[in-house]
Amino acid sequence: MDEHAAALETYFKEHPPRTVVEAQQALKDQTGIERSPTQVQAFMKRLGMKCLKVGYVPGRAANPDKQAEQETFKTQKLEPRLAEAKAGKRKVLFMDAAHFVLGAYLSMVWCFTRLFIASPSGRQRFNVLGAVDAVTKEIFTVTNETYINAESVCLLLTKIAAKYAGELITIVLDNAKYQKCELVSRHAATLGIELLFLPAYSPHLNLIERLWRYVRKECLYSKYYPKFDGFKQALTDCIQNAHTKHRDELETLLSWNFQSFEKVKISTV
């Protein structure tokens, strides 16, 4: 197989196999050589291939103009404010809402036989509007079981302003209508809070998106809650205690390394 290494490397770059068995068939089709799955896997490793999870790029974020806009925002607006936050001259928080629905969230677990969890009945939803401090990782929330709206945003801004009274405050958030409305803009101005709106299709620039993924992993995946109250309490405890009980993990998870899509290979396979 090593005689065909260069050609196979080119082929696999254009047609990445999803499984070793798929690679085994491709090897046979391209070279006429049949090898066991173990041999094929070892060969792909020699080529420098790894089994990696496919990343996700928001559809319009792949547009070069959008990428340029996002990079300009990051370097000219976001990073200077984060530098001020690191120096203690400003508070920077990232805001977004998450909607947790009581249900079955499946994931991989180590077990002896396949496990099953019950799916709770109904579609009860626990809404959390949150903001995470970029430096301290402290989390502020407003929660309800109905809808997150402009009034929810104003409540959260008031909480943050009370905590950081007398300090410069910047809130990084997306362009949801209930966040970018006149009521919220006026309230933020009254409190002396700067609202820094992300470019469109830029969830990768909002740190709190990573926090919501962490909360889902910790509280929801492969876990069963028979009652909605227990479901809410688990989420509330996780969010409220994350910056103290899991500070080291959050430091890594919420680092200021923002994904850039300028040099990533976008597959159409």
PDB file of C-alpha atoms in Angstrom:
ATOM      1  CA  MET A   1       0.000   0.000   0.000  1.00  0.00           C
ATOM      2  CA  ASP A   2       2.914   2.314   0.656  1.00  0.00           C
ATOM      3  CA  GLU A   3       3.605   2.417  -3.098  1.00  0.00           C
ATOM      4  CA  HIS A   4       0.215   4.107  -3.525  1.00  0.00           C
ATOM      5  CA  ALA A   5       0.556   6.391  -0.509  1.00  0.00           C
ATOM      6  CA  ALA A   6       0.764   9.692  -2.403  1.00  0.00           C
ATOM      7  CA  ALA A   7      -2.213   8.920  -4.633  1.00  0.00           C
ATOM      8  CA  LEU A   8      -4.284   7.619  -1.736  1.00  0.00           C
ATOM      9  CA  GLU A   9      -3.454  10.662   0.373  1.00  0.00           C
ATOM     10  CA  THR A  10      -4.751  12.893  -2.417  1.00  0.00           C
ATOM     11  CA  TYR A  11      -7.869  10.743  -2.772  1.00  0.00           C
ATOM     12  CA  PHE A  12      -8.648  10.709   0.946  1.00  0.00           C
ATOM     13  CA  LYS A  13      -8.222  14.472   1.192  1.00  0.00           C
ATOM     14  CA  GLU A  14     -10.998  14.861  -1.362  1.00  0.00           C
ATOM     15  CA  HIS A  15     -13.076  11.906  -0.149  1.00  0.00           C
ATOM     16  CA  PRO A  16     -12.591  11.499   3.627  1.00  0.00           C
ATOM     17  CA  PRO A  17     -13.931   8.093   4.726  1.00  0.00           C
ATOM     18  CA  ARG A  18     -16.404   7.974   7.595  1.00  0.00           C
ATOM     19  CA  THR A  19     -15.367   4.494   8.723  1.00  0.00           C
ATOM     20  CA  VAL A  20     -12.434   2.097   8.378  1.00  0.00           C
ATOM     21  CA  VAL A  21     -14.681  -0.223   6.375  1.00  0.00           C
ATOM     22  CA  GLU A  22     -15.425   2.618   3.953  1.00  0.00           C
ATOM     23  CA  ALA A  23     -11.689   3.315   3.653  1.00  0.00           C
ATOM     24  CA  GLN A  24     -11.082  -0.399   3.089  1.00  0.00           C
ATOM     25  CA  GLN A  25     -13.477  -0.385   0.114  1.00  0.00           C
ATOM     26  CA  ALA A  26     -11.959   2.833  -1.273  1.00  0.00           C
ATOM     27  CA  LEU A  27      -8.501   1.281  -1.067  1.00  0.00           C
ATOM     28  CA  LYS A  28      -9.702  -1.736  -3.025  1.00  0.00           C
ATOM     29  CA  ASP A  29     -11.443   0.441  -5.644  1.00  0.00           C
ATOM     30  CA  GLN A  30      -8.422   2.706  -6.127  1.00  0.00           C
ATOM     31  CA  THR A  31      -5.615   0.136  -6.073  1.00  0.00           C
ATOM     32  CA  GLY A  32      -7.139  -3.335  -6.319  1.00  0.00           C
ATOM     33  CA  ILE A  33      -5.498  -4.180  -2.993  1.00  0.00           C
ATOM     34  CA  GLU A  34      -7.525  -5.854  -0.256  1.00  0.00           C
ATOM     35  CA  ARG A  35      -6.414  -5.461   3.348  1.00  0.00           C
ATOM     36  CA  SER A  36      -7.999  -6.090   6.741  1.00  0.00           C
ATOM     37  CA  PRO A  37      -9.598  -3.217   8.640  1.00  0.00           C
ATOM     38  CA  THR A  38      -6.720  -3.267  11.135  1.00  0.00           C
ATOM     39  CA  GLN A  39      -4.144  -2.902   8.345  1.00  0.00           C
ATOM     40  CA  VAL A  40      -6.160  -0.122   6.678  1.00  0.00           C
ATOM     41  CA  GLN A  41      -6.437   1.775   9.957  1.00  0.00           C
ATOM     42  CA  ALA A  42      -2.685   1.498  10.539  1.00  0.00           C
ATOM     43  CA  PHE A  43      -2.041   2.694   6.971  1.00  0.00           C
ATOM     44  CA  MET A  44      -4.249   5.769   7.410  1.00  0.00           C
ATOM     45  CA  LYS A  45      -2.403   6.617  10.617  1.00  0.00           C
ATOM     46  CA  ARG A  46       0.905   6.403   8.735  1.00  0.00           C
ATOM     47  CA  LEU A  47      -0.509   8.904   6.259  1.00  0.00           C
ATOM     48  CA  GLY A  48      -1.151  11.252   9.187  1.00  0.00           C
ATOM     49  CA  MET A  49      -4.917  10.794   9.244  1.00  0.00           C
ATOM     50  CA  LYS A  50      -6.904  10.931  12.493  1.00  0.00           C
ATOM     51  CA  CYS A  51     -10.513  10.133  13.304  1.00  0.00           C
ATOM     52  CA  LEU A  52     -11.792  13.618  14.194  1.00  0.00           C
ATOM     53  CA  LYS A  53     -15.266  14.941  14.802  1.00  0.00           C
ATOM     54  CA  VAL A  54     -16.515  17.074  11.916  1.00  0.00           C
ATOM     55  CA  GLY A  55     -16.837  20.720  12.876  1.00  0.00           C
ATOM     56  CA  TYR A  56     -19.813  22.926  12.101  1.00  0.00           C
ATOM     57  CA  VAL A  57     -19.688  26.218  10.241  1.00  0.00           C
ATOM     58  CA  PRO A  58     -22.867  28.377  10.213  1.00  0.00           C
ATOM     59  CA  GLY A  59     -23.857  28.417   6.539  1.00  0.00           C
ATOM     60  CA  ARG A  60     -23.410  32.117   5.843  1.00  0.00           C
ATOM     61  CA  ALA A  61     -20.337  32.374   8.057  1.00  0.00           C
ATOM     62  CA  ALA A  62     -18.431  30.592   5.300  1.00  0.00           C
ATOM     63  CA  ASN A  63     -18.933  33.634   3.062  1.00  0.00           C
ATOM     64  CA  PRO A  64     -15.581  35.478   2.687  1.00  0.00           C
ATOM     65  CA  ASP A  65     -17.257  38.858   3.284  1.00  0.00           C
ATOM     66  CA  LYS A  66     -18.784  37.580   6.530  1.00  0.00           C
ATOM     67  CA  GLN A  67     -15.434  36.156   7.615  1.00  0.00           C
ATOM     68  CA  ALA A  68     -13.763  39.518   6.996  1.00  0.00           C
ATOM     69  CA  GLU A  69     -16.496  41.289   8.980  1.00  0.00           C
ATOM     70  CA  GLN A  70     -16.115  38.865  11.878  1.00  0.00           C
ATOM     71  CA  GLU A  71     -12.323  39.219  11.912  1.00  0.00           C
ATOM     72  CA  THR A  72     -12.595  43.012  11.917  1.00  0.00           C
ATOM     73  CA  PHE A  73     -15.068  42.887  14.795  1.00  0.00           C
ATOM     74  CA  LYS A  74     -12.820  40.537  16.761  1.00  0.00           C
ATOM     75  CA  THR A  75      -9.597  42.505  16.319  1.00  0.00           C
ATOM     76  CA  GLN A  76     -10.935  46.064  16.421  1.00  0.00           C
ATOM     77  CA  LYS A  77     -13.813  45.843  18.905  1.00  0.00           C
ATOM     78  CA  LEU A  78     -13.832  42.644  20.944  1.00  0.00           C
ATOM     79  CA  GLU A  79     -10.151  42.057  21.682  1.00  0.00           C
ATOM     80  CA  PRO A  80      -9.402  45.661  22.792  1.00  0.00           C
ATOM     81  CA  ARG A  81     -12.266  45.490  25.312  1.00  0.00           C
ATOM     82  CA  LEU A  82     -11.113  42.107  26.553  1.00  0.00           C
ATOM     83  CA  ALA A  83      -7.627  43.542  27.035  1.00  0.00           C
ATOM     84  CA  GLU A  84      -9.145  46.290  29.177  1.00  0.00           C
ATOM     85  CA  ALA A  85     -11.081  43.664  31.147  1.00  0.00           C
ATOM     86  CA  LYS A  86      -7.891  41.700  31.789  1.00  0.00           C
ATOM     87  CA  ALA A  87      -6.251  44.900  33.047  1.00  0.00           C
ATOM     88  CA  GLY A  88      -9.181  45.574  35.397  1.00  0.00           C
ATOM     89  CA  LYS A  89     -10.336  48.647  33.518  1.00  0.00           C
ATOM     90  CA  ARG A  90     -13.659  47.251  32.224  1.00  0.00           C
ATOM     91  CA  LYS A  91     -16.125  44.431  32.761  1.00  0.00           C
ATOM     92  CA  VAL A  92     -16.934  42.396  29.667  1.00  0.00           C
ATOM     93  CA  LEU A  93     -19.760  39.883  29.723  1.00  0.00           C
ATOM     94  CA  PHE A  94     -21.194  37.624  27.019  1.00  0.00           C
ATOM     95  CA  MET A  95     -24.987  37.284  26.944  1.00  0.00           C
ATOM     96  CA  ASP A  96     -27.367  34.809  25.326  1.00  0.00           C
ATOM     97  CA  ALA A  97     -30.463  32.745  26.091  1.00  0.00           C
ATOM     98  CA  ALA A  98     -30.790  28.972  26.316  1.00  0.00           C
ATOM     99  CA  HIS A  99     -34.042  27.026  26.234  1.00  0.00           C
ATOM    100  CA  PHE A 100     -33.885  23.679  28.012  1.00  0.00           C
ATOM    101  CA  VAL A 101     -36.746  21.318  27.180  1.00  0.00           C
ATOM    102  CA  LEU A 102     -37.548  18.418  29.504  1.00  0.00           C
ATOM    103  CA  GLY A 103     -36.888  15.322  27.437  1.00  0.00           C
ATOM    104  CA  ALA A 104     -34.446  12.522  26.674  1.00  0.00           C
ATOM    105  CA  TYR A 105     -30.937  13.633  25.662  1.00  0.00           C
ATOM    106  CA  LEU A 106     -28.906  10.661  24.461  1.00  0.00           C
ATOM    107  CA  SER A 107     -25.124  10.299  24.531  1.00  0.00           C
ATOM    108  CA  MET A 108     -22.412   7.632  24.627  1.00  0.00           C
ATOM    109  CA  VAL A 109     -21.698   5.811  27.914  1.00  0.00           C
ATOM    110  CA  TRP A 110     -19.460   2.908  28.894  1.00  0.00           C
ATOM    111  CA  CYS A 111     -21.698  -0.050  29.750  1.00  0.00           C
ATOM    112  CA  PHE A 112     -21.988  -3.852  29.492  1.00  0.00           C
ATOM    113  CA  THR A 113     -25.238  -3.859  27.543  1.00  0.00           C
ATOM    114  CA  ARG A 114     -27.064  -1.062  25.780  1.00  0.00           C
ATOM    115  CA  LEU A 115     -28.861   1.204  28.230  1.00  0.00           C
ATOM    116  CA  PHE A 116     -32.184   2.971  27.766  1.00  0.00           C
ATOM    117  CA  ILE A 117     -33.614   5.986  29.559  1.00  0.00           C
ATOM    118  CA  ALA A 118     -37.260   6.978  29.767  1.00  0.00           C
ATOM    119  CA  SER A 119     -38.436  10.018  27.862  1.00  0.00           C
ATOM    120  CA  PRO A 120     -40.472  12.336  30.116  1.00  0.00           C
ATOM    121  CA  SER A 121     -43.935  13.224  28.890  1.00  0.00           C
ATOM    122  CA  GLY A 122     -44.814  16.780  27.887  1.00  0.00           C
ATOM    123  CA  ARG A 123     -42.671  19.577  26.507  1.00  0.00           C
ATOM    124  CA  GLN A 124     -42.043  21.758  29.555  1.00  0.00           C
ATOM    125  CA  ARG A 125     -39.332  24.325  28.960  1.00  0.00           C
ATOM    126  CA  PHE A 126     -36.944  26.117  31.301  1.00  0.00           C
ATOM    127  CA  ASN A 127     -35.657  29.354  29.763  1.00  0.00           C
ATOM    128  CA  VAL A 128     -32.401  30.893  30.938  1.00  0.00           C
ATOM    129  CA  LEU A 129     -31.119  34.285  29.852  1.00  0.00           C
ATOM    130  CA  GLY A 130     -27.530  34.364  31.015  1.00  0.00           C
ATOM    131  CA  ALA A 131     -24.397  36.511  30.971  1.00  0.00           C
ATOM    132  CA  VAL A 132     -20.920  35.264  31.859  1.00  0.00           C
ATOM    133  CA  ASP A 133     -18.080  37.504  33.006  1.00  0.00           C
ATOM    134  CA  ALA A 134     -15.182  36.986  30.609  1.00  0.00           C
ATOM    135  CA  VAL A 135     -12.580  37.260  33.408  1.00  0.00           C
ATOM    136  CA  THR A 136     -14.136  35.889  36.618  1.00  0.00           C
ATOM    137  CA  LYS A 137     -16.481  33.443  34.827  1.00  0.00           C
ATOM    138  CA  GLU A 138     -19.271  34.498  37.207  1.00  0.00           C
ATOM    139  CA  ILE A 139     -22.695  33.838  35.696  1.00  0.00           C
ATOM    140  CA  PHE A 140     -25.781  36.064  35.967  1.00  0.00           C
ATOM    141  CA  THR A 141     -29.221  34.745  35.027  1.00  0.00           C
ATOM    142  CA  VAL A 142     -32.888  35.543  34.619  1.00  0.00           C
ATOM    143  CA  THR A 143     -35.114  32.471  34.261  1.00  0.00           C
ATOM    144  CA  ASN A 144     -38.738  31.672  33.463  1.00  0.00           C
ATOM    145  CA  GLU A 145     -40.958  28.998  31.957  1.00  0.00           C
ATOM    146  CA  THR A 146     -42.686  31.204  29.375  1.00  0.00           C
ATOM    147  CA  TYR A 147     -40.603  33.398  27.049  1.00  0.00           C
ATOM    148  CA  ILE A 148     -37.397  35.410  27.129  1.00  0.00           C
ATOM    149  CA  ASN A 149     -38.175  38.943  25.969  1.00  0.00           C
ATOM    150  CA  ALA A 150     -36.965  42.545  26.221  1.00  0.00           C
ATOM    151  CA  GLU A 151     -38.149  42.825  29.821  1.00  0.00           C
ATOM    152  CA  SER A 152     -36.006  39.779  30.685  1.00  0.00           C
ATOM    153  CA  VAL A 153     -32.972  41.486  29.153  1.00  0.00           C
ATOM    154  CA  CYS A 154     -33.640  44.671  31.141  1.00  0.00           C
ATOM    155  CA  LEU A 155     -33.856  42.648  34.374  1.00  0.00           C
ATOM    156  CA  LEU A 156     -30.522  41.011  33.660  1.00  0.00           C
ATOM    157  CA  LEU A 157     -28.862  44.319  32.780  1.00  0.00           C
ATOM    158  CA  THR A 158     -30.096  45.733  36.092  1.00  0.00           C
ATOM    159  CA  LYS A 159     -28.559  42.794  37.978  1.00  0.00           C
ATOM    160  CA  ILE A 160     -25.226  43.268  36.258  1.00  0.00           C
ATOM    161  CA  ALA A 161     -25.198  47.042  36.796  1.00  0.00           C
ATOM    162  CA  ALA A 162     -25.877  46.560  40.528  1.00  0.00           C
ATOM    163  CA  LYS A 163     -22.997  44.075  40.821  1.00  0.00           C
ATOM    164  CA  TYR A 164     -20.501  46.278  38.967  1.00  0.00           C
ATOM    165  CA  ALA A 165     -21.672  49.716  40.079  1.00  0.00           C
ATOM    166  CA  GLY A 166     -19.278  52.485  39.047  1.00  0.00           C
ATOM    167  CA  GLU A 167     -17.365  50.337  36.533  1.00  0.00           C
ATOM    168  CA  LEU A 168     -17.302  50.376  32.753  1.00  0.00           C
ATOM    169  CA  ILE A 169     -19.452  47.504  31.482  1.00  0.00           C
ATOM    170  CA  THR A 170     -19.680  45.994  28.007  1.00  0.00           C
ATOM    171  CA  ILE A 171     -22.201  43.280  27.145  1.00  0.00           C
ATOM    172  CA  VAL A 172     -21.464  41.216  24.021  1.00  0.00           C
ATOM    173  CA  LEU A 173     -24.665  39.828  22.519  1.00  0.00           C
ATOM    174  CA  ASP A 174     -26.301  38.797  19.274  1.00  0.00           C
ATOM    175  CA  ASN A 175     -28.886  40.620  17.210  1.00  0.00           C
ATOM    176  CA  ALA A 176     -32.047  38.935  18.498  1.00  0.00           C
ATOM    177  CA  LYS A 177     -34.948  41.379  18.124  1.00  0.00           C
ATOM    178  CA  TYR A 178     -35.782  41.381  21.825  1.00  0.00           C
ATOM    179  CA  GLN A 179     -32.164  42.338  22.587  1.00  0.00           C
ATOM    180  CA  LYS A 180     -31.760  44.985  19.908  1.00  0.00           C
ATOM    181  CA  CYS A 181     -34.965  46.906  20.588  1.00  0.00           C
ATOM    182  CA  GLU A 182     -35.532  50.463  21.778  1.00  0.00           C
ATOM    183  CA  LEU A 183     -36.569  49.397  25.296  1.00  0.00           C
ATOM    184  CA  VAL A 184     -33.299  47.513  25.893  1.00  0.00           C
ATOM    185  CA  SER A 185     -31.165  50.228  24.268  1.00  0.00           C
ATOM    186  CA  ARG A 186     -32.689  52.935  26.465  1.00  0.00           C
ATOM    187  CA  HIS A 187     -32.363  50.869  29.620  1.00  0.00           C
ATOM    188  CA  ALA A 188     -28.730  50.023  28.883  1.00  0.00           C
ATOM    189  CA  ALA A 189     -27.953  53.693  28.262  1.00  0.00           C
ATOM    190  CA  THR A 190     -29.621  54.642  31.558  1.00  0.00           C
ATOM    191  CA  LEU A 191     -27.449  52.102  33.390  1.00  0.00           C
ATOM    192  CA  GLY A 192     -24.299  53.191  31.537  1.00  0.00           C
ATOM    193  CA  ILE A 193     -23.857  49.779  29.894  1.00  0.00           C
ATOM    194  CA  GLU A 194     -22.364  49.439  26.418  1.00  0.00           C
ATOM    195  CA  LEU A 195     -24.114  46.877  24.209  1.00  0.00           C
ATOM    196  CA  LEU A 196     -21.683  45.378  21.707  1.00  0.00           C
ATOM    197  CA  PHE A 197     -23.652  43.498  19.062  1.00  0.00           C
ATOM    198  CA  LEU A 198     -21.968  40.616  17.257  1.00  0.00           C
ATOM    199  CA  PRO A 199     -21.861  40.457  13.457  1.00  0.00           C
ATOM    200  CA  ALA A 200     -24.537  38.239  11.950  1.00  0.00           C
ATOM    201  CA  TYR A 201     -23.887  34.468  12.014  1.00  0.00           C
ATOM    202  CA  SER A 202     -21.148  34.679  14.661  1.00  0.00           C
ATOM    203  CA  PRO A 203     -22.088  32.288  17.500  1.00  0.00           C
ATOM    204  CA  HIS A 204     -18.414  31.234  17.676  1.00  0.00           C
ATOM    205  CA  LEU A 205     -17.564  34.716  18.983  1.00  0.00           C
ATOM    206  CA  ASN A 206     -19.962  34.436  21.927  1.00  0.00           C
ATOM    207  CA  LEU A 207     -18.305  32.669  24.872  1.00  0.00           C
ATOM    208  CA  ILE A 208     -21.582  31.822  26.570  1.00  0.00           C
ATOM    209  CA  GLU A 209     -22.467  29.434  23.740  1.00  0.00           C
ATOM    210  CA  ARG A 210     -19.707  27.172  25.115  1.00  0.00           C
ATOM    211  CA  LEU A 211     -21.185  27.442  28.600  1.00  0.00           C
ATOM    212  CA  TRP A 212     -24.579  26.227  27.380  1.00  0.00           C
ATOM    213  CA  ARG A 213     -22.934  23.202  25.733  1.00  0.00           C
ATOM    214  CA  TYR A 214     -21.176  22.453  29.026  1.00  0.00           C
ATOM    215  CA  VAL A 215     -24.441  22.697  30.983  1.00  0.00           C
ATOM    216  CA  ARG A 216     -26.204  20.333  28.578  1.00  0.00           C
ATOM    217  CA  LYS A 217     -23.363  17.823  28.892  1.00  0.00           C
ATOM    218  CA  GLU A 218     -23.315  18.005  32.693  1.00  0.00           C
ATOM    219  CA  CYS A 219     -27.063  18.040  33.348  1.00  0.00           C
ATOM    220  CA  LEU A 220     -28.913  16.530  30.424  1.00  0.00           C
ATOM    221  CA  TYR A 221     -27.033  13.942  28.388  1.00  0.00           C
ATOM    222  CA  SER A 222     -28.162  10.409  29.318  1.00  0.00           C
ATOM    223  CA  LYS A 223     -29.843  11.622  32.500  1.00  0.00           C
ATOM    224  CA  TYR A 224     -33.468  11.099  33.419  1.00  0.00           C
ATOM    225  CA  TYR A 225     -35.579  13.567  35.387  1.00  0.00           C
ATOM    226  CA  PRO A 226     -39.042  12.232  36.279  1.00  0.00           C
ATOM    227  CA  LYS A 227     -40.264  15.655  37.393  1.00  0.00           C
ATOM    228  CA  PHE A 228     -39.850  19.121  35.911  1.00  0.00           C
ATOM    229  CA  ASP A 229     -38.851  20.571  39.286  1.00  0.00           C
ATOM    230  CA  GLY A 230     -35.856  18.241  39.512  1.00  0.00           C
ATOM    231  CA  PHE A 231     -34.906  19.123  35.946  1.00  0.00           C
ATOM    232  CA  LYS A 232     -34.966  22.848  36.733  1.00  0.00           C
ATOM    233  CA  GLN A 233     -33.070  22.435  39.990  1.00  0.00           C
ATOM    234  CA  ALA A 234     -30.268  20.462  38.332  1.00  0.00           C
ATOM    235  CA  LEU A 235     -29.833  23.144  35.694  1.00  0.00           C
ATOM    236  CA  THR A 236     -30.003  25.956  38.230  1.00  0.00           C
ATOM    237  CA  ASP A 237     -27.433  24.356  40.536  1.00  0.00           C
ATOM    238  CA  CYS A 238     -25.045  23.666  37.660  1.00  0.00           C
ATOM    239  CA  ILE A 239     -25.217  27.230  36.326  1.00  0.00           C
ATOM    240  CA  GLN A 240     -25.009  28.941  39.702  1.00  0.00           C
ATOM    241  CA  ASN A 241     -22.073  26.875  40.965  1.00  0.00           C
ATOM    242  CA  ALA A 242     -20.100  26.421  37.752  1.00  0.00           C
ATOM    243  CA  HIS A 243     -17.697  29.324  38.339  1.00  0.00           C
ATOM    244  CA  THR A 244     -16.780  28.046  41.820  1.00  0.00           C
ATOM    245  CA  LYS A 245     -17.039  24.238  41.740  1.00  0.00           C
ATOM    246  CA  HIS A 246     -15.789  23.898  38.171  1.00  0.00           C
ATOM    247  CA  ARG A 247     -13.617  27.000  37.846  1.00  0.00           C
ATOM    248  CA  ASP A 248     -10.603  25.216  36.329  1.00  0.00           C
ATOM    249  CA  GLU A 249     -12.747  23.542  33.677  1.00  0.00           C
ATOM    250  CA  LEU A 250     -14.442  26.829  32.813  1.00  0.00           C
ATOM    251  CA  GLU A 251     -11.088  28.596  32.521  1.00  0.00           C
ATOM    252  CA  THR A 252     -10.191  26.186  29.733  1.00  0.00           C
ATOM    253  CA  LEU A 253     -13.640  26.036  28.175  1.00  0.00           C
ATOM    254  CA  LEU A 254     -14.170  29.815  28.167  1.00  0.00           C
ATOM    255  CA  SER A 255     -10.670  30.791  27.077  1.00  0.00           C
ATOM    256  CA  TRP A 256     -10.419  33.713  24.672  1.00  0.00           C
ATOM    257  CA  ASN A 257      -9.410  31.549  21.724  1.00  0.00           C
ATOM    258  CA  PHE A 258     -12.109  32.297  19.193  1.00  0.00           C
ATOM    259  CA  GLN A 259     -12.675  29.985  16.239  1.00  0.00           C
ATOM    260  CA  SER A 260     -11.799  31.451  12.858  1.00  0.00           C
ATOM    261  CA  PHE A 261     -13.176  29.878   9.692  1.00  0.00           C
ATOM    262  CA  GLU A 262     -10.772  31.622   7.318  1.00  0.00           C
ATOM    263  CA  LYS A 263      -8.396  28.653   6.950  1.00  0.00           C
ATOM    264  CA  VAL A 264     -10.624  25.673   7.706  1.00  0.00           C
ATOM    265  CA  LYS A 265     -11.392  23.129   5.023  1.00  0.00           C
ATOM    266  CA  ILE A 266     -15.133  23.121   4.365  1.00  0.00           C
ATOM    267  CA  SER A 267     -16.249  19.745   3.078  1.00  0.00           C
ATOM    268  CA  THR A 268     -19.208  19.116   0.796  1.00  0.00           C
ATOM    269  CA  VAL A 269     -19.006  15.332   1.228  1.00  0.00           C
TER     270      VAL A 269
END
